[in-house]
mmCIF file of C-alpha atoms in Angstrom:
data_model
loop_
_atom_site.group_PDB
_atom_site.id
_atom_site.type_symbol
_atom_site.label_atom_id
_atom_site.label_comp_id
_atom_site.label_asym_id
_atom_site.label_seq_id
_atom_site.Cartn_x
_atom_site.Cartn_y
_atom_site.Cartn_z
ATOM 1 C CA MET A 1 66.571 140.294 59.882
ATOM 2 C CA LYS A 2 68.785 142.427 57.685
ATOM 3 C CA THR A 3 67.114 144.268 54.803
ATOM 4 C CA SER A 4 69.082 144.329 51.544
ATOM 5 C CA VAL A 5 68.075 146.407 48.530
ATOM 6 C CA ILE A 6 68.508 145.297 44.915
ATOM 7 C CA PRO A 7 68.590 148.642 43.062
ATOM 8 C CA ILE A 8 67.341 149.020 39.494
ATOM 9 C CA PHE A 9 68.143 152.469 38.082
ATOM 10 C CA ILE A 10 65.964 154.075 35.413
ATOM 11 C CA PRO A 11 67.377 157.600 34.991
ATOM 12 C CA HIS A 12 65.763 160.254 32.805
ATOM 13 C CA ILE A 13 62.944 158.185 31.362
ATOM 14 C CA GLY A 14 59.287 158.855 31.861
ATOM 15 C CA CYS A 15 59.681 162.222 33.547
ATOM 16 C CA PRO A 16 57.986 164.966 31.484
ATOM 17 C CA TYR A 17 60.035 167.715 33.167
ATOM 18 C CA ARG A 18 63.691 168.554 33.687
ATOM 19 C CA CYS A 19 64.174 169.979 37.161
ATOM 20 C CA VAL A 20 66.874 172.614 37.553
ATOM 21 C CA PHE A 21 68.915 170.366 39.870
ATOM 22 C CA CYS A 22 68.599 167.112 37.965
ATOM 23 C CA ASN A 23 71.361 165.093 36.385
ATOM 24 C CA GLN A 24 70.333 161.517 37.085
ATOM 25 C CA TRP A 25 73.362 160.086 35.275
ATOM 26 C CA GLN A 26 75.649 161.554 37.926
ATOM 27 C CA ILE A 27 73.364 160.899 40.892
ATOM 28 C CA THR A 28 72.930 157.206 40.126
ATOM 29 C CA GLY A 29 76.222 156.474 38.409
ATOM 30 C CA HIS A 30 74.240 154.394 35.887
ATOM 31 C CA ARG A 31 73.462 154.975 32.227
ATOM 32 C CA GLY A 32 71.066 153.331 29.819
ATOM 33 C CA VAL A 33 67.574 151.899 30.154
ATOM 34 C CA PRO A 34 67.277 148.461 31.793
ATOM 35 C CA ASP A 35 65.083 145.652 30.521
ATOM 36 C CA ALA A 36 63.569 142.558 32.116
ATOM 37 C CA ALA A 37 66.782 140.577 31.646
ATOM 38 C CA ASP A 38 68.712 143.265 33.526
ATOM 39 C CA VAL A 39 66.260 143.070 36.420
ATOM 40 C CA GLN A 40 66.549 139.280 36.552
ATOM 41 C CA HIS A 41 70.349 139.476 36.371
ATOM 42 C CA SER A 42 70.444 141.962 39.261
ATOM 43 C CA ILE A 43 68.227 139.753 41.423
ATOM 44 C CA ASP A 44 70.370 136.697 40.706
ATOM 45 C CA THR A 45 73.650 138.554 41.240
ATOM 46 C CA TYR A 46 72.714 140.199 44.530
ATOM 47 C CA THR A 47 71.219 137.087 46.090
ATOM 48 C CA ALA A 48 73.793 134.570 44.851
ATOM 49 C CA GLY A 49 75.744 132.883 47.616
ATOM 50 C CA VAL A 50 73.897 134.591 50.458
ATOM 51 C CA THR A 51 73.045 131.912 53.006
ATOM 52 C CA GLU A 52 71.829 133.866 56.029
ATOM 53 C CA PRO A 53 68.176 134.977 56.056
ATOM 54 C CA ARG A 54 67.602 138.422 54.544
ATOM 55 C CA HIS A 55 64.690 140.605 53.598
ATOM 56 C CA TRP A 56 65.367 141.344 49.925
ATOM 57 C CA GLU A 57 63.708 144.314 48.227
ATOM 58 C CA VAL A 58 63.843 145.154 44.532
ATOM 59 C CA ALA A 59 63.799 148.956 44.250
ATOM 60 C CA PHE A 60 63.209 150.923 41.044
ATOM 61 C CA TYR A 61 65.185 154.132 41.571
ATOM 62 C CA GLY A 62 66.418 157.135 39.669
ATOM 63 C CA GLY A 63 63.437 158.209 37.613
ATOM 64 C CA SER A 64 59.688 158.528 37.674
ATOM 65 C CA PHE A 65 58.711 154.891 37.528
ATOM 66 C CA THR A 66 54.946 155.342 37.193
ATOM 67 C CA ALA A 67 55.453 157.875 34.385
ATOM 68 C CA ILE A 68 57.324 155.518 32.060
ATOM 69 C CA PRO A 69 55.315 153.658 29.392
ATOM 70 C CA THR A 70 53.004 151.042 30.880
ATOM 71 C CA THR A 71 54.467 148.265 28.733
ATOM 72 C CA LEU A 72 57.975 148.963 30.024
ATOM 73 C CA GLN A 73 56.730 149.154 33.615
ATOM 74 C CA GLU A 74 55.193 145.708 33.294
ATOM 75 C CA GLN A 75 58.293 144.251 31.598
ATOM 76 C CA LEU A 76 60.498 145.499 34.447
ATOM 77 C CA LEU A 77 58.068 144.404 37.143
ATOM 78 C CA GLN A 78 57.506 140.875 35.833
ATOM 79 C CA PRO A 79 60.823 139.289 36.962
ATOM 80 C CA ALA A 80 60.513 141.000 40.342
ATOM 81 C CA TYR A 81 56.955 139.690 40.686
ATOM 82 C CA GLU A 82 58.074 136.158 39.841
ATOM 83 C CA ALA A 83 60.907 136.358 42.391
ATOM 84 C CA LEU A 84 58.417 137.633 44.941
ATOM 85 C CA ALA A 85 56.015 134.764 44.228
ATOM 86 C CA THR A 86 58.755 132.177 44.786
ATOM 87 C CA GLY A 87 59.987 133.824 47.978
ATOM 88 C CA HIS A 88 63.336 134.738 46.397
ATOM 89 C CA ILE A 89 62.692 138.367 47.366
ATOM 90 C CA GLN A 90 60.280 139.817 49.910
ATOM 91 C CA ALA A 91 59.244 143.251 48.586
ATOM 92 C CA VAL A 92 59.143 145.528 45.541
ATOM 93 C CA ARG A 93 59.290 149.323 45.728
ATOM 94 C CA CYS A 94 59.663 152.322 43.440
ATOM 95 C CA SER A 95 60.217 156.076 43.529
ATOM 96 C CA THR A 96 58.060 158.363 41.419
ATOM 97 C CA ARG A 97 56.473 161.792 41.047
ATOM 98 C CA PRO A 98 53.476 162.860 43.169
ATOM 99 C CA ASP A 99 51.544 163.886 40.043
ATOM 100 C CA PHE A 100 51.794 160.391 38.543
ATOM 101 C CA ILE A 101 49.782 158.578 41.199
ATOM 102 C CA THR A 102 46.264 157.533 40.177
ATOM 103 C CA GLN A 103 43.993 154.649 41.114
ATOM 104 C CA PRO A 104 44.669 152.724 37.866
ATOM 105 C CA ILE A 105 48.424 153.189 38.380
ATOM 106 C CA LEU A 106 48.216 151.848 41.929
ATOM 107 C CA ASP A 107 46.040 148.946 40.808
ATOM 108 C CA ARG A 108 48.754 147.980 38.314
ATOM 109 C CA LEU A 109 51.560 148.267 40.866
ATOM 110 C CA ARG A 110 49.609 146.187 43.357
ATOM 111 C CA SER A 111 48.926 143.495 40.751
ATOM 112 C CA PHE A 112 52.704 143.053 40.439
ATOM 113 C CA GLY A 113 53.193 142.818 44.184
ATOM 114 C CA MET A 114 54.529 146.310 44.847
ATOM 115 C CA THR A 115 53.831 147.588 48.365
ATOM 116 C CA ILE A 116 56.188 150.572 48.854
ATOM 117 C CA VAL A 117 56.128 153.853 46.913
ATOM 118 C CA GLU A 118 58.402 156.827 47.562
ATOM 119 C CA LEU A 119 57.359 160.253 46.309
ATOM 120 C CA GLY A 120 59.812 162.882 45.086
ATOM 121 C CA VAL A 121 58.297 165.636 47.206
ATOM 122 C CA GLN A 122 61.404 167.879 47.443
ATOM 123 C CA SER A 123 59.498 170.786 49.061
ATOM 124 C CA MET A 124 56.001 171.665 50.245
ATOM 125 C CA ASP A 125 56.454 175.318 49.263
ATOM 126 C CA ASP A 126 54.836 175.942 45.869
ATOM 127 C CA ARG A 127 57.149 178.863 45.152
ATOM 128 C CA VAL A 128 60.210 176.652 45.675
ATOM 129 C CA LEU A 129 58.691 173.906 43.514
ATOM 130 C CA GLU A 130 58.018 176.416 40.745
ATOM 131 C CA LEU A 131 61.580 177.764 40.813
ATOM 132 C CA ALA A 132 62.912 174.198 40.730
ATOM 133 C CA LYS A 133 60.690 173.475 37.687
ATOM 134 C CA ARG A 134 59.262 170.405 39.379
ATOM 135 C CA GLY A 135 55.981 170.573 37.454
ATOM 136 C CA HIS A 136 53.866 169.614 40.461
ATOM 137 C CA THR A 137 52.528 171.411 43.523
ATOM 138 C CA ALA A 138 52.236 170.647 47.218
ATOM 139 C CA ALA A 139 48.589 169.751 46.577
ATOM 140 C CA HIS A 140 49.737 166.839 44.402
ATOM 141 C CA VAL A 141 51.748 165.531 47.356
ATOM 142 C CA LEU A 142 48.701 165.652 49.616
ATOM 143 C CA GLU A 143 46.551 163.866 47.037
ATOM 144 C CA ALA A 144 49.151 161.204 46.211
ATOM 145 C CA THR A 145 49.900 160.475 49.856
ATOM 146 C CA ALA A 146 46.198 160.118 50.654
ATOM 147 C CA LEU A 147 45.615 157.797 47.690
ATOM 148 C CA LEU A 148 48.610 155.625 48.569
ATOM 149 C CA ARG A 149 47.392 155.351 52.147
ATOM 150 C CA ALA A 150 43.863 154.478 51.019
ATOM 151 C CA ASN A 151 45.369 151.637 48.988
ATOM 152 C CA HIS A 152 47.497 150.426 51.917
ATOM 153 C CA PHE A 153 50.895 151.228 50.406
ATOM 154 C CA THR A 154 53.884 152.050 52.565
ATOM 155 C CA VAL A 155 54.640 155.719 51.757
ATOM 156 C CA GLY A 156 57.988 157.490 51.570
ATOM 157 C CA HIS A 157 58.771 161.184 51.031
ATOM 158 C CA GLN A 158 62.020 162.449 49.521
ATOM 159 C CA LEU A 159 63.029 166.036 50.428
ATOM 160 C CA MET A 160 65.677 168.422 49.068
ATOM 161 C CA PRO A 161 66.597 171.254 51.449
ATOM 162 C CA GLY A 162 68.454 174.104 49.784
ATOM 163 C CA LEU A 163 66.501 174.504 46.541
ATOM 164 C CA PRO A 164 66.263 177.980 44.930
ATOM 165 C CA GLY A 165 63.918 180.256 46.858
ATOM 166 C CA GLU A 166 64.052 178.257 50.065
ATOM 167 C CA ASN A 167 64.831 179.967 53.365
ATOM 168 C CA TRP A 168 64.413 178.812 56.950
ATOM 169 C CA ASP A 169 60.729 179.766 57.022
ATOM 170 C CA SER A 170 60.145 177.721 53.869
ATOM 171 C CA LEU A 171 62.114 174.791 55.261
ATOM 172 C CA LYS A 172 60.067 174.834 58.467
ATOM 173 C CA GLN A 173 56.852 175.030 56.433
ATOM 174 C CA THR A 174 57.891 171.953 54.453
ATOM 175 C CA THR A 175 58.950 170.074 57.580
ATOM 176 C CA THR A 176 55.664 170.830 59.354
ATOM 177 C CA ALA A 177 53.629 169.807 56.308
ATOM 178 C CA VAL A 178 55.471 166.489 55.953
ATOM 179 C CA CYS A 179 55.089 165.762 59.668
ATOM 180 C CA ARG A 180 51.360 166.438 59.334
ATOM 181 C CA LEU A 181 51.107 163.996 56.403
ATOM 182 C CA HIS A 182 53.157 161.485 58.388
ATOM 183 C CA PRO A 183 54.698 159.265 55.700
ATOM 184 C CA ASP A 184 56.132 155.975 56.888
ATOM 185 C CA MET A 185 59.650 157.034 55.932
ATOM 186 C CA ALA A 186 61.655 159.948 54.571
ATOM 187 C CA ARG A 187 64.902 160.599 52.752
ATOM 188 C CA ILE A 188 66.687 163.957 52.980
ATOM 189 C CA TYR A 189 68.999 165.039 50.158
ATOM 190 C CA PRO A 190 70.534 168.504 50.688
ATOM 191 C CA VAL A 191 71.074 170.128 47.302
ATOM 192 C CA ALA A 192 74.344 169.595 45.494
ATOM 193 C CA VAL A 193 75.057 171.625 42.340
ATOM 194 C CA LEU A 194 75.783 169.108 39.589
ATOM 195 C CA ASP A 195 77.434 170.076 36.328
ATOM 196 C CA HIS A 196 75.311 169.958 33.170
ATOM 197 C CA THR A 197 72.203 171.168 34.985
ATOM 198 C CA GLU A 198 70.286 174.447 34.872
ATOM 199 C CA LEU A 199 71.194 174.916 38.535
ATOM 200 C CA ALA A 200 74.869 174.827 37.568
ATOM 201 C CA ASP A 201 74.230 177.604 35.051
ATOM 202 C CA MET A 202 72.365 179.599 37.722
ATOM 203 C CA TYR A 203 75.225 179.073 40.166
ATOM 204 C CA ARG A 204 77.880 180.185 37.658
ATOM 205 C CA ALA A 205 75.821 183.276 36.798
ATOM 206 C CA GLY A 206 75.450 184.198 40.483
ATOM 207 C CA ARG A 207 71.669 183.645 40.432
ATOM 208 C CA TYR A 208 71.782 180.805 42.944
ATOM 209 C CA LYS A 209 73.676 180.714 46.227
ATOM 210 C CA ALA A 210 74.490 177.132 47.091
ATOM 211 C CA LEU A 211 74.360 175.787 50.619
ATOM 212 C CA THR A 212 77.665 175.058 52.258
ATOM 213 C CA VAL A 213 78.103 171.589 53.736
ATOM 214 C CA HIS A 214 77.637 173.139 57.191
ATOM 215 C CA GLU A 215 74.373 174.802 56.136
ATOM 216 C CA GLY A 216 73.170 171.568 54.557
ATOM 217 C CA VAL A 217 73.924 169.684 57.765
ATOM 218 C CA GLU A 218 71.991 172.289 59.785
ATOM 219 C CA ARG A 219 68.894 172.049 57.594
ATOM 220 C CA ALA A 220 68.972 168.276 57.270
ATOM 221 C CA ALA A 221 69.465 167.863 61.024
ATOM 222 C CA TYR A 222 66.465 170.092 61.699
ATOM 223 C CA MET A 223 64.300 168.050 59.340
ATOM 224 C CA LYS A 224 65.504 164.667 60.551
ATOM 225 C CA GLN A 225 65.000 165.561 64.199
ATOM 226 C CA ALA A 226 61.452 166.726 63.496
ATOM 227 C CA PHE A 227 60.661 163.587 61.506
ATOM 228 C CA LEU A 228 61.984 161.305 64.235
ATOM 229 C CA GLU A 229 60.008 163.173 66.888
ATOM 230 C CA HIS A 230 56.907 162.446 64.791
ATOM 231 C CA THR A 231 57.918 158.756 64.470
ATOM 232 C CA ILE A 232 58.738 159.097 60.766
ATOM 233 C CA GLN A 233 61.651 156.824 59.963
ATOM 234 C CA CYS A 234 64.504 158.675 58.249
ATOM 235 C CA ILE A 235 66.133 156.051 56.053
ATOM 236 C CA ARG A 236 68.784 158.193 54.349
ATOM 237 C CA THR A 237 70.423 161.590 54.700
ATOM 238 C CA GLY A 238 72.595 162.788 51.817
ATOM 239 C CA LEU A 239 73.287 161.389 48.363
ATOM 240 C CA GLN A 240 74.913 157.981 48.091
ATOM 241 C CA ALA A 241 78.589 158.468 47.243
ATOM 242 C CA THR A 242 79.533 157.576 43.657
ATOM 243 C CA LYS A 243 82.646 158.076 41.555
ATOM 244 C CA ASP A 244 80.985 160.948 39.677
ATOM 245 C CA LEU A 245 79.780 162.687 42.851
ATOM 246 C CA ASP A 246 83.260 162.492 44.363
ATOM 247 C CA ASP A 247 84.630 164.330 41.306
ATOM 248 C CA SER A 248 84.976 168.047 42.105
ATOM 249 C CA THR A 249 84.647 168.898 38.410
ATOM 250 C CA GLN A 250 81.169 167.354 38.433
ATOM 251 C CA VAL A 251 79.881 168.588 41.811
ATOM 252 C CA LEU A 252 80.449 172.325 41.600
ATOM 253 C CA ALA A 253 79.101 173.386 44.994
ATOM 254 C CA GLY A 254 76.461 172.631 47.569
ATOM 255 C CA ALA A 255 75.909 170.344 50.504
ATOM 256 C CA TYR A 256 77.416 167.096 49.281
ATOM 257 C CA ALA A 257 79.623 165.063 51.605
ATOM 258 C CA PRO A 258 80.089 161.282 51.583
ATOM 259 C CA ALA A 259 79.654 161.340 55.394
ATOM 260 C CA MET A 260 76.531 163.551 55.375
ATOM 261 C CA GLY A 261 74.535 161.098 57.489
ATOM 262 C CA GLU A 262 77.223 161.010 60.184
ATOM 263 C CA LEU A 263 77.550 164.791 60.141
ATOM 264 C CA VAL A 264 73.793 165.217 60.587
ATOM 265 C CA ASP A 265 73.645 162.796 63.518
ATOM 266 C CA THR A 266 76.720 164.427 65.038
ATOM 267 C CA ARG A 267 74.851 167.732 65.043
ATOM 268 C CA ARG A 268 71.627 166.256 66.455
ATOM 269 C CA TYR A 269 73.372 164.420 69.279
ATOM 270 C CA GLY A 270 75.795 167.253 70.021
ATOM 271 C CA GLN A 271 73.084 169.901 70.292
ATOM 272 C CA GLN A 272 71.134 167.839 72.807
ATOM 273 C CA LEU A 273 74.196 166.838 74.803
ATOM 274 C CA PHE A 274 75.470 170.417 75.077
ATOM 275 C CA ALA A 275 72.004 171.704 76.017
ATOM 276 C CA LEU A 276 72.089 169.500 79.117
ATOM 277 C CA LEU A 277 75.748 170.033 79.968
ATOM 278 C CA ASP A 278 75.218 173.807 79.806
ATOM 279 C CA ILE A 279 72.803 173.706 82.757
ATOM 280 C CA LEU A 280 74.753 171.294 84.961
ATOM 281 C CA GLU A 281 77.174 172.523 87.567
ATOM 282 C CA LYS A 282 80.840 172.026 86.758
ATOM 283 C CA GLU A 283 82.024 168.758 88.249
ATOM 284 C CA PRO A 284 83.291 165.419 86.908
ATOM 285 C CA ILE A 285 80.684 164.004 84.530
ATOM 286 C CA MET A 286 80.525 160.537 82.970
ATOM 287 C CA ILE A 287 78.985 160.345 79.492
ATOM 288 C CA SER A 288 77.894 156.783 78.639
ATOM 289 C CA TYR A 289 76.450 155.430 75.410
ATOM 290 C CA HIS A 290 75.956 152.214 73.492
ATOM 291 C CA ARG A 291 78.751 151.155 71.177
ATOM 292 C CA ARG A 292 76.478 151.678 68.154
ATOM 293 C CA ASP A 293 76.255 155.369 69.049
ATOM 294 C CA THR A 294 79.941 156.026 69.634
ATOM 295 C CA SER A 295 80.492 158.067 66.468
ATOM 296 C CA ARG A 296 77.235 159.989 66.984
ATOM 297 C CA VAL A 297 77.959 160.882 70.608
ATOM 298 C CA ARG A 298 81.662 161.632 70.236
ATOM 299 C CA GLY A 299 80.983 163.208 66.859
ATOM 300 C CA TYR A 300 82.306 162.615 63.369
ATOM 301 C CA ARG A 301 86.093 162.528 63.727
ATOM 302 C CA ASN A 302 85.583 163.262 67.462
ATOM 303 C CA VAL A 303 84.390 166.809 66.763
ATOM 304 C CA THR A 304 81.891 166.766 69.672
ATOM 305 C CA LEU A 305 84.425 165.346 72.103
ATOM 306 C CA ILE A 306 86.979 168.005 71.113
ATOM 307 C CA GLY A 307 84.403 170.806 71.261
ATOM 308 C CA ALA A 308 83.169 169.649 74.660
ATOM 309 C CA GLY A 309 86.714 169.686 76.001
ATOM 310 C CA ARG A 310 87.118 173.304 74.960
ATOM 311 C CA ARG A 311 83.704 174.271 76.280
ATOM 312 C CA TYR A 312 83.644 172.439 79.605
ATOM 313 C CA GLY A 313 87.295 171.750 80.380
ATOM 314 C CA ASN A 314 88.553 168.381 81.540
ATOM 315 C CA GLN A 315 85.492 167.478 83.611
ATOM 316 C CA LEU A 316 84.119 164.948 81.122
ATOM 317 C CA GLN A 317 84.751 161.235 80.730
ATOM 318 C CA TRP A 318 83.409 159.231 77.788
ATOM 319 C CA ARG A 319 82.710 155.511 77.743
ATOM 320 C CA GLU A 320 80.865 152.814 75.832
ATOM 321 C CA ASP A 321 78.371 150.912 77.984
ATOM 322 C CA SER A 322 76.385 147.951 76.656
ATOM 323 C CA THR A 323 73.670 148.511 79.279
ATOM 324 C CA VAL A 324 72.739 151.886 77.743
ATOM 325 C CA MET A 325 70.120 151.494 75.038
ATOM 326 C CA PRO A 326 70.959 152.692 71.499
ATOM 327 C CA GLY A 327 69.721 156.224 70.877
ATOM 328 C CA CYS A 328 70.246 157.203 74.507
ATOM 329 C CA ILE A 329 73.028 159.211 76.130
ATOM 330 C CA GLN A 330 73.450 158.693 79.863
ATOM 331 C CA ILE A 331 74.926 161.497 81.966
ATOM 332 C CA GLY A 332 76.235 160.653 85.445
ATOM 333 C CA THR A 333 77.265 163.183 88.103
ATOM 334 C CA ALA A 334 78.254 162.810 91.758
ATOM 335 C CA SER A 335 76.043 165.544 93.200
ATOM 336 C CA GLN A 336 73.387 166.305 90.586
ATOM 337 C CA GLY A 337 72.054 162.835 89.856
ATOM 338 C CA ARG A 338 71.856 160.899 86.625
ATOM 339 C CA TYR A 339 70.144 161.855 83.371
ATOM 340 C CA GLU A 340 69.200 160.137 80.128
ATOM 341 C CA ILE A 341 68.858 161.942 76.813
ATOM 342 C CA TYR A 342 66.561 160.140 74.358
ATOM 343 C CA THR A 343 67.901 161.696 71.192
ATOM 344 C CA ASP A 344 65.181 160.748 68.695
ATOM 345 C CA MET A 345 62.495 162.289 70.907
ATOM 346 C CA ARG A 346 64.665 165.170 72.161
ATOM 347 C CA MET A 347 63.710 164.200 75.714
ATOM 348 C CA ILE A 348 65.737 164.456 78.919
ATOM 349 C CA LYS A 349 64.791 162.263 81.845
ATOM 350 C CA LYS A 350 66.302 162.541 85.304
ATOM 351 C CA ILE A 351 66.513 158.963 86.475
ATOM 352 C CA GLU A 352 68.379 159.300 89.765
ATOM 353 C CA CYS A 353 68.778 162.059 92.341
ATOM 354 C CA SER A 354 71.686 162.324 94.763
ATOM 355 C CA THR A 355 70.844 161.930 98.449
#
């Protein structure tokens, strides 16, 4: 059954800090503080006229939901709770700060039917968190994740590769720490430099070197591959495109691209495909994949296909094959047998040897 999200944006309310990267108005494309009527209107609008079965989730995004005044939390939650009770929607979720998770807070969320909480982790390196002015530490993430698990919530982590002070060692430290905590899901948002933020001032003054899109893809692909190998679902890579984010006067630099998710999967699939092709003898090779994986295997705008042609010559053929399972690349040769690459697990299996 298809899952559809009904987003409710609450930018810049509740959060006691202003992170150097943060401009929620641009990130969400929404302004103003919603009320209960807005929540009800969103539920009615999104679900109107939909006849096929769907799993509807109301999601409170864009701010620090558990940090906003309790009265407002309850006002916003009430229409979602009523829709949940009638079966009009199937789940309620929110995103919030790791340092605003306590037992009383979770008791309140649970009483309104919420079952999914995403934490704005960003990094597990305390030095990076300090430079980003997050106002919390990695220890808060550990404590919040443990408390959410103890209360049987589904847990999500949101990460931001490319923050000030981060290098590859720091990125690997964060990735390892998140894998060890094993949230149910993760989102990866490589840093984009938004105007009207402290990070923009740092960038203009030469005190912050922004990631290029290529560097952002490299770091996000590393994180996503590690998460998948640890069976952590990666539900988004890169900021959702909005009119403001597509405005070059608003996004000054950094790793923002509307197709970030495709670019990241292109890199993951391409690295694994080339690693196998590099060790095979040169001969005609058939590369087969499920239709769902065509853009990942051939690459965004066929970049992998073109690069493979330059690297290996005209020995490769590419085809969609409905018998190949999604997430798998099948390699067929005449003399060296047949191989399958299971991309999420970074595993190569030889499934047939020539006789």
